[in-house]
Short mmCIF file of N, CA and C in Angstrom, two decimals:
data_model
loop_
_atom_site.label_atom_id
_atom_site.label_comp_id
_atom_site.label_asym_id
_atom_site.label_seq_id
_atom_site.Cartn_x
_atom_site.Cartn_y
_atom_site.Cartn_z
N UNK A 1 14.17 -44.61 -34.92
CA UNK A 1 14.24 -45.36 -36.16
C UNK A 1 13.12 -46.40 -36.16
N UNK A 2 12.54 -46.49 -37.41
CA UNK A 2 11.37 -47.43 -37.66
C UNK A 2 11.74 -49.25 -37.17
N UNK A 3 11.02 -49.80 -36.73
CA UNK A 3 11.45 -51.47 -36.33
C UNK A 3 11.31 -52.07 -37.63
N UNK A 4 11.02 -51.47 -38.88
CA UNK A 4 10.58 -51.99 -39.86
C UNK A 4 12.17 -51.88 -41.02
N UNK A 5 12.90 -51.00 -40.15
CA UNK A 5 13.89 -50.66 -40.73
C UNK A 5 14.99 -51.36 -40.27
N UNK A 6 15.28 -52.56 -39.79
CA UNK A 6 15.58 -53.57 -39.06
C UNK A 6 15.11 -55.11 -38.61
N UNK A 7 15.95 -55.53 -38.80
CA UNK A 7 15.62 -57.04 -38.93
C UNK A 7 15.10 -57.87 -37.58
N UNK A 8 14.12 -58.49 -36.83
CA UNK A 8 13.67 -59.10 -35.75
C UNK A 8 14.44 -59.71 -35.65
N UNK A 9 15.11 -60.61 -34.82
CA UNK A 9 16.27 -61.74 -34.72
C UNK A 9 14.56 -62.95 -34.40
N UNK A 10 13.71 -62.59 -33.91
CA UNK A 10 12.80 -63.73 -33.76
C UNK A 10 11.73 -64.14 -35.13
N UNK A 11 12.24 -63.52 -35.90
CA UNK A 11 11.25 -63.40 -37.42
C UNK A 11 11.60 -64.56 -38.17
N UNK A 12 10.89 -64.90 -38.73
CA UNK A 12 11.70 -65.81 -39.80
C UNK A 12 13.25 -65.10 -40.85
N UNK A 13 14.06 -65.99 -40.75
CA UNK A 13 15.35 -65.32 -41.66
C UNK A 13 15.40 -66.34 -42.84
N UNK A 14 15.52 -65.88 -44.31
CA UNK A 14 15.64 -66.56 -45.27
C UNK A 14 16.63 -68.10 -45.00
N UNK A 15 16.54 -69.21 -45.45
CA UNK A 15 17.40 -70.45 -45.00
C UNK A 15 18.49 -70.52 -46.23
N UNK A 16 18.15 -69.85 -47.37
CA UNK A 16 19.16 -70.00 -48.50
C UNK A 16 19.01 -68.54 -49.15
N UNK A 17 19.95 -68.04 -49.00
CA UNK A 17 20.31 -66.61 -48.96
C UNK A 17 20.92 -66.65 -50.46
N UNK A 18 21.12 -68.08 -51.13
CA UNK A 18 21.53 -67.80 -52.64
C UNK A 18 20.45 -67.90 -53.46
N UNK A 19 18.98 -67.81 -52.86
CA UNK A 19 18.01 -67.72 -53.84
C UNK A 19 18.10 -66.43 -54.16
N UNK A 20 18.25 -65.56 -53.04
CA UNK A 20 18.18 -63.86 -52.87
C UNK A 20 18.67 -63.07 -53.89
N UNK A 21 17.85 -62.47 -54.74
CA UNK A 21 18.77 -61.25 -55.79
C UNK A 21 19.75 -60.59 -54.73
N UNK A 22 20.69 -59.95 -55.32
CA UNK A 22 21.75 -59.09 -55.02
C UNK A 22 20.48 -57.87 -54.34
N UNK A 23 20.16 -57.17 -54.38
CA UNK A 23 19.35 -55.99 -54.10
C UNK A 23 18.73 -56.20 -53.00
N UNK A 24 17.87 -57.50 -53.04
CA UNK A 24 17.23 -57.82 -51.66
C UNK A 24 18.32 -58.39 -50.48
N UNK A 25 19.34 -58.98 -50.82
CA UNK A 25 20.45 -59.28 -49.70
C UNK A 25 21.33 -58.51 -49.12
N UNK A 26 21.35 -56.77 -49.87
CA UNK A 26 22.17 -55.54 -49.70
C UNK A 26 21.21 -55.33 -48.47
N UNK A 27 19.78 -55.45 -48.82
CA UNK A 27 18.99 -54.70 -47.88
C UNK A 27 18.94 -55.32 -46.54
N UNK A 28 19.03 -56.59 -46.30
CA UNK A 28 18.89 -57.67 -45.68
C UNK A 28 19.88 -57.07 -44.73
N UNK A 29 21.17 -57.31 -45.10
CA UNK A 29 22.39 -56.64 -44.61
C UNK A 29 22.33 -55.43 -44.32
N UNK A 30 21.44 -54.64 -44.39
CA UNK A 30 21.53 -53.24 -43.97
C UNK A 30 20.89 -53.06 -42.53
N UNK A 31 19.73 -54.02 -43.07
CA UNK A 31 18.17 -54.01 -41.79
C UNK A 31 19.70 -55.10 -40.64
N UNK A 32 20.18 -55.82 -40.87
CA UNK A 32 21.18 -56.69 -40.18
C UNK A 32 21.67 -55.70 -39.23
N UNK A 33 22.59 -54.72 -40.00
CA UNK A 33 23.49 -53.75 -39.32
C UNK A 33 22.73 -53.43 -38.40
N UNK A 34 21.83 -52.54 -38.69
CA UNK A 34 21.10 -51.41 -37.74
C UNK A 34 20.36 -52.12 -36.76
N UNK A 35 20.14 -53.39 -36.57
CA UNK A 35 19.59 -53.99 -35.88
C UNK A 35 20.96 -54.42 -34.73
N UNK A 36 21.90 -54.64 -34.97
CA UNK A 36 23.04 -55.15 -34.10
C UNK A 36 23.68 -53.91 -33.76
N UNK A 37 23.85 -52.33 -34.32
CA UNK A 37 23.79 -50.91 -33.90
C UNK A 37 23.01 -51.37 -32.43
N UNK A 38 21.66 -51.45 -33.09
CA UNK A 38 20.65 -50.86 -31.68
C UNK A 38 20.63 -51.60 -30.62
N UNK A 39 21.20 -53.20 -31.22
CA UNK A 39 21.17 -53.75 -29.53
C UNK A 39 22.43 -53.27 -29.22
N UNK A 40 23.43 -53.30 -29.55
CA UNK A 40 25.04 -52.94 -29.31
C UNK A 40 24.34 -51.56 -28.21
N UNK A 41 23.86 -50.67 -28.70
CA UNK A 41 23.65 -49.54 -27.47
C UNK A 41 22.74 -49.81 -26.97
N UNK A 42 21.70 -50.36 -26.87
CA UNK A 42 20.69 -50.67 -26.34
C UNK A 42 20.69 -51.88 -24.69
N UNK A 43 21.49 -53.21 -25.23
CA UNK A 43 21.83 -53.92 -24.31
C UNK A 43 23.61 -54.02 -23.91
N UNK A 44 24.20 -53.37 -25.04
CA UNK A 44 25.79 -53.58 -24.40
C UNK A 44 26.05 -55.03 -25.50
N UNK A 45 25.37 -56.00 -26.07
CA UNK A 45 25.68 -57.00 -26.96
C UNK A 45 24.60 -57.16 -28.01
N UNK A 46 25.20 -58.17 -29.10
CA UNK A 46 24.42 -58.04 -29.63
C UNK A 46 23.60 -59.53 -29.85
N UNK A 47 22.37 -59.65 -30.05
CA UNK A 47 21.47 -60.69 -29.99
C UNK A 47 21.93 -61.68 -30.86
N UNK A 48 22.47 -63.02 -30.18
CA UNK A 48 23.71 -64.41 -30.99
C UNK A 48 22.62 -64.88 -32.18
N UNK A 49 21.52 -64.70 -32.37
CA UNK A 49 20.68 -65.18 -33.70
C UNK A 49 20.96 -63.63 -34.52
N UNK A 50 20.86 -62.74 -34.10
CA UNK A 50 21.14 -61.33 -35.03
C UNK A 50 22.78 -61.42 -35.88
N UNK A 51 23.86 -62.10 -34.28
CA UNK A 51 25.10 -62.49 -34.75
C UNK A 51 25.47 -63.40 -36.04
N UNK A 52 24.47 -64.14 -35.83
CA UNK A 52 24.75 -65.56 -36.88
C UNK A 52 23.85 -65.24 -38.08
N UNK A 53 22.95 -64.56 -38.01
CA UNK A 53 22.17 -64.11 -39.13
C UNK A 53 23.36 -62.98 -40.09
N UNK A 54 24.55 -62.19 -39.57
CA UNK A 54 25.28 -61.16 -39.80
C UNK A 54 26.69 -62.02 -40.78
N UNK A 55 26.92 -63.22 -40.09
CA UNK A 55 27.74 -64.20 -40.37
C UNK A 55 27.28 -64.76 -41.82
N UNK A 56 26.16 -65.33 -41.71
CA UNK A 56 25.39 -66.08 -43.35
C UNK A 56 25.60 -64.75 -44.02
N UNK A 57 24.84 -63.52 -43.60
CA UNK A 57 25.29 -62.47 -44.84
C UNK A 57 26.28 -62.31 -45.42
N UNK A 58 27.15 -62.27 -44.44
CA UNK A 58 28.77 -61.68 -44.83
C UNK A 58 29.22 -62.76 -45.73
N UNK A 59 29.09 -64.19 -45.45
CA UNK A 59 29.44 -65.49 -46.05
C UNK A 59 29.07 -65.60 -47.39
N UNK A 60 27.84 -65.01 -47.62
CA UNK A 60 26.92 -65.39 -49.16
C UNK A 60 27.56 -64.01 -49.76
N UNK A 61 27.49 -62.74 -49.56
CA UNK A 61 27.82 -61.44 -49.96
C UNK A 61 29.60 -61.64 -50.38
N UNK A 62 30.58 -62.11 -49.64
CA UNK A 62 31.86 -62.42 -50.17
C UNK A 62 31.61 -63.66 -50.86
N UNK A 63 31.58 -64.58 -51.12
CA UNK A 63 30.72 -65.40 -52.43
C UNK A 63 30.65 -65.41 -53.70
N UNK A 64 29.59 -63.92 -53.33
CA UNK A 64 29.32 -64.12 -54.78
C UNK A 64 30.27 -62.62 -55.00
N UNK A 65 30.65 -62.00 -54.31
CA UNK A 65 32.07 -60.77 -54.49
C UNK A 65 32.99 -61.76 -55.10
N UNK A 66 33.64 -63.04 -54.78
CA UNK A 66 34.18 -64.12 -55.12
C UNK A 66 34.00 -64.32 -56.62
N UNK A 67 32.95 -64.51 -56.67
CA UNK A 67 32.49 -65.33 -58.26
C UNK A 67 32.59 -64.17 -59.35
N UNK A 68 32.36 -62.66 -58.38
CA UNK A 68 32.11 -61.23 -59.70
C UNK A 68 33.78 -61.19 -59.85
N UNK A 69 34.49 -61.24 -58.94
CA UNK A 69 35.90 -61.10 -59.16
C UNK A 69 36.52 -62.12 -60.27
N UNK A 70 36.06 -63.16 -60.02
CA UNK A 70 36.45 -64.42 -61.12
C UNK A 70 36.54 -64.26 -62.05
N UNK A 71 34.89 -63.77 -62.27
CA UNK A 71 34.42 -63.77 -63.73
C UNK A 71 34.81 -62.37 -64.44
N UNK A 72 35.02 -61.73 -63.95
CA UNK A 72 36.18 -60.07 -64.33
C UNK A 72 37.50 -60.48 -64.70
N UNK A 73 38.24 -61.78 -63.83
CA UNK A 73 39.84 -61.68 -64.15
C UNK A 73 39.44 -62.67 -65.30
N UNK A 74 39.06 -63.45 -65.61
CA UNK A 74 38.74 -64.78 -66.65
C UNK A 74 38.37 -63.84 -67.69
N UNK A 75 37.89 -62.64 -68.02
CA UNK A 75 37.17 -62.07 -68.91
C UNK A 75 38.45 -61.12 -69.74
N UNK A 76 39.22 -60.85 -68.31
CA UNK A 76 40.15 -59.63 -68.52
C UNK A 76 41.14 -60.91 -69.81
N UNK A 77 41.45 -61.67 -68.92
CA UNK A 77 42.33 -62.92 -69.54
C UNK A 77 41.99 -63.30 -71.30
N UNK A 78 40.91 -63.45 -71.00
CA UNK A 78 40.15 -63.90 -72.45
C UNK A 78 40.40 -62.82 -73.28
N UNK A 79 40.19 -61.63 -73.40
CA UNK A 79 40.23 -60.46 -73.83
C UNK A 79 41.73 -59.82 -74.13
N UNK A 80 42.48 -60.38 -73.56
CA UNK A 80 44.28 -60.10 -73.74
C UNK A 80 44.83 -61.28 -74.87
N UNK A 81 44.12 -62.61 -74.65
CA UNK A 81 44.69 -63.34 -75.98
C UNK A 81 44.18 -63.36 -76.89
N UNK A 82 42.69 -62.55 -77.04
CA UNK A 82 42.03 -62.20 -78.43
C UNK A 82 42.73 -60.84 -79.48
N UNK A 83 43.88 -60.18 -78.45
CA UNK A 83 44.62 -59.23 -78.52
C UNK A 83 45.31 -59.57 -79.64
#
């Protein structure tokens, strides 16, 4: 697999992950995974900056899953007393 297809844990990592479109933070999280895959078999653990970089994703990605859920039940709501 390409190194390009995976995230460096020594690279720079974005510091505010809510500037990030949705599209570029899916990917972010993907290059994340496969990078903590390869050390997971590679060294037996996985690299604690790869860890904590996996953590901010998951944190910002349920978030804004958070805010799409909101704004769906508030909509559903609105839409039942216009009924």
């Amino acid at each position: 697999m390409s190194d390009d297809s995976r995230l460096d844990p020594d690279k720079v990592f974005p510091e505010d992950l809510t500037l990030i479109d949705r599209d570029d933070l899916d990917i972010l999280n993907s290059r994340n995974h496969r990078s903590r895959d390869v050390q997971y078999v590679r060294d037996g653990e996985v690299d604690a900056e790869t860890d904590g970089q996996h953590h901010e994703l998951r944190e910002e990605l349920d978030r804004r899953q958070l805010m799409r859920d909101t704004r769906a039940s508030e909509d559903t709501r609105s839409q039942a007393k216009e009924a």
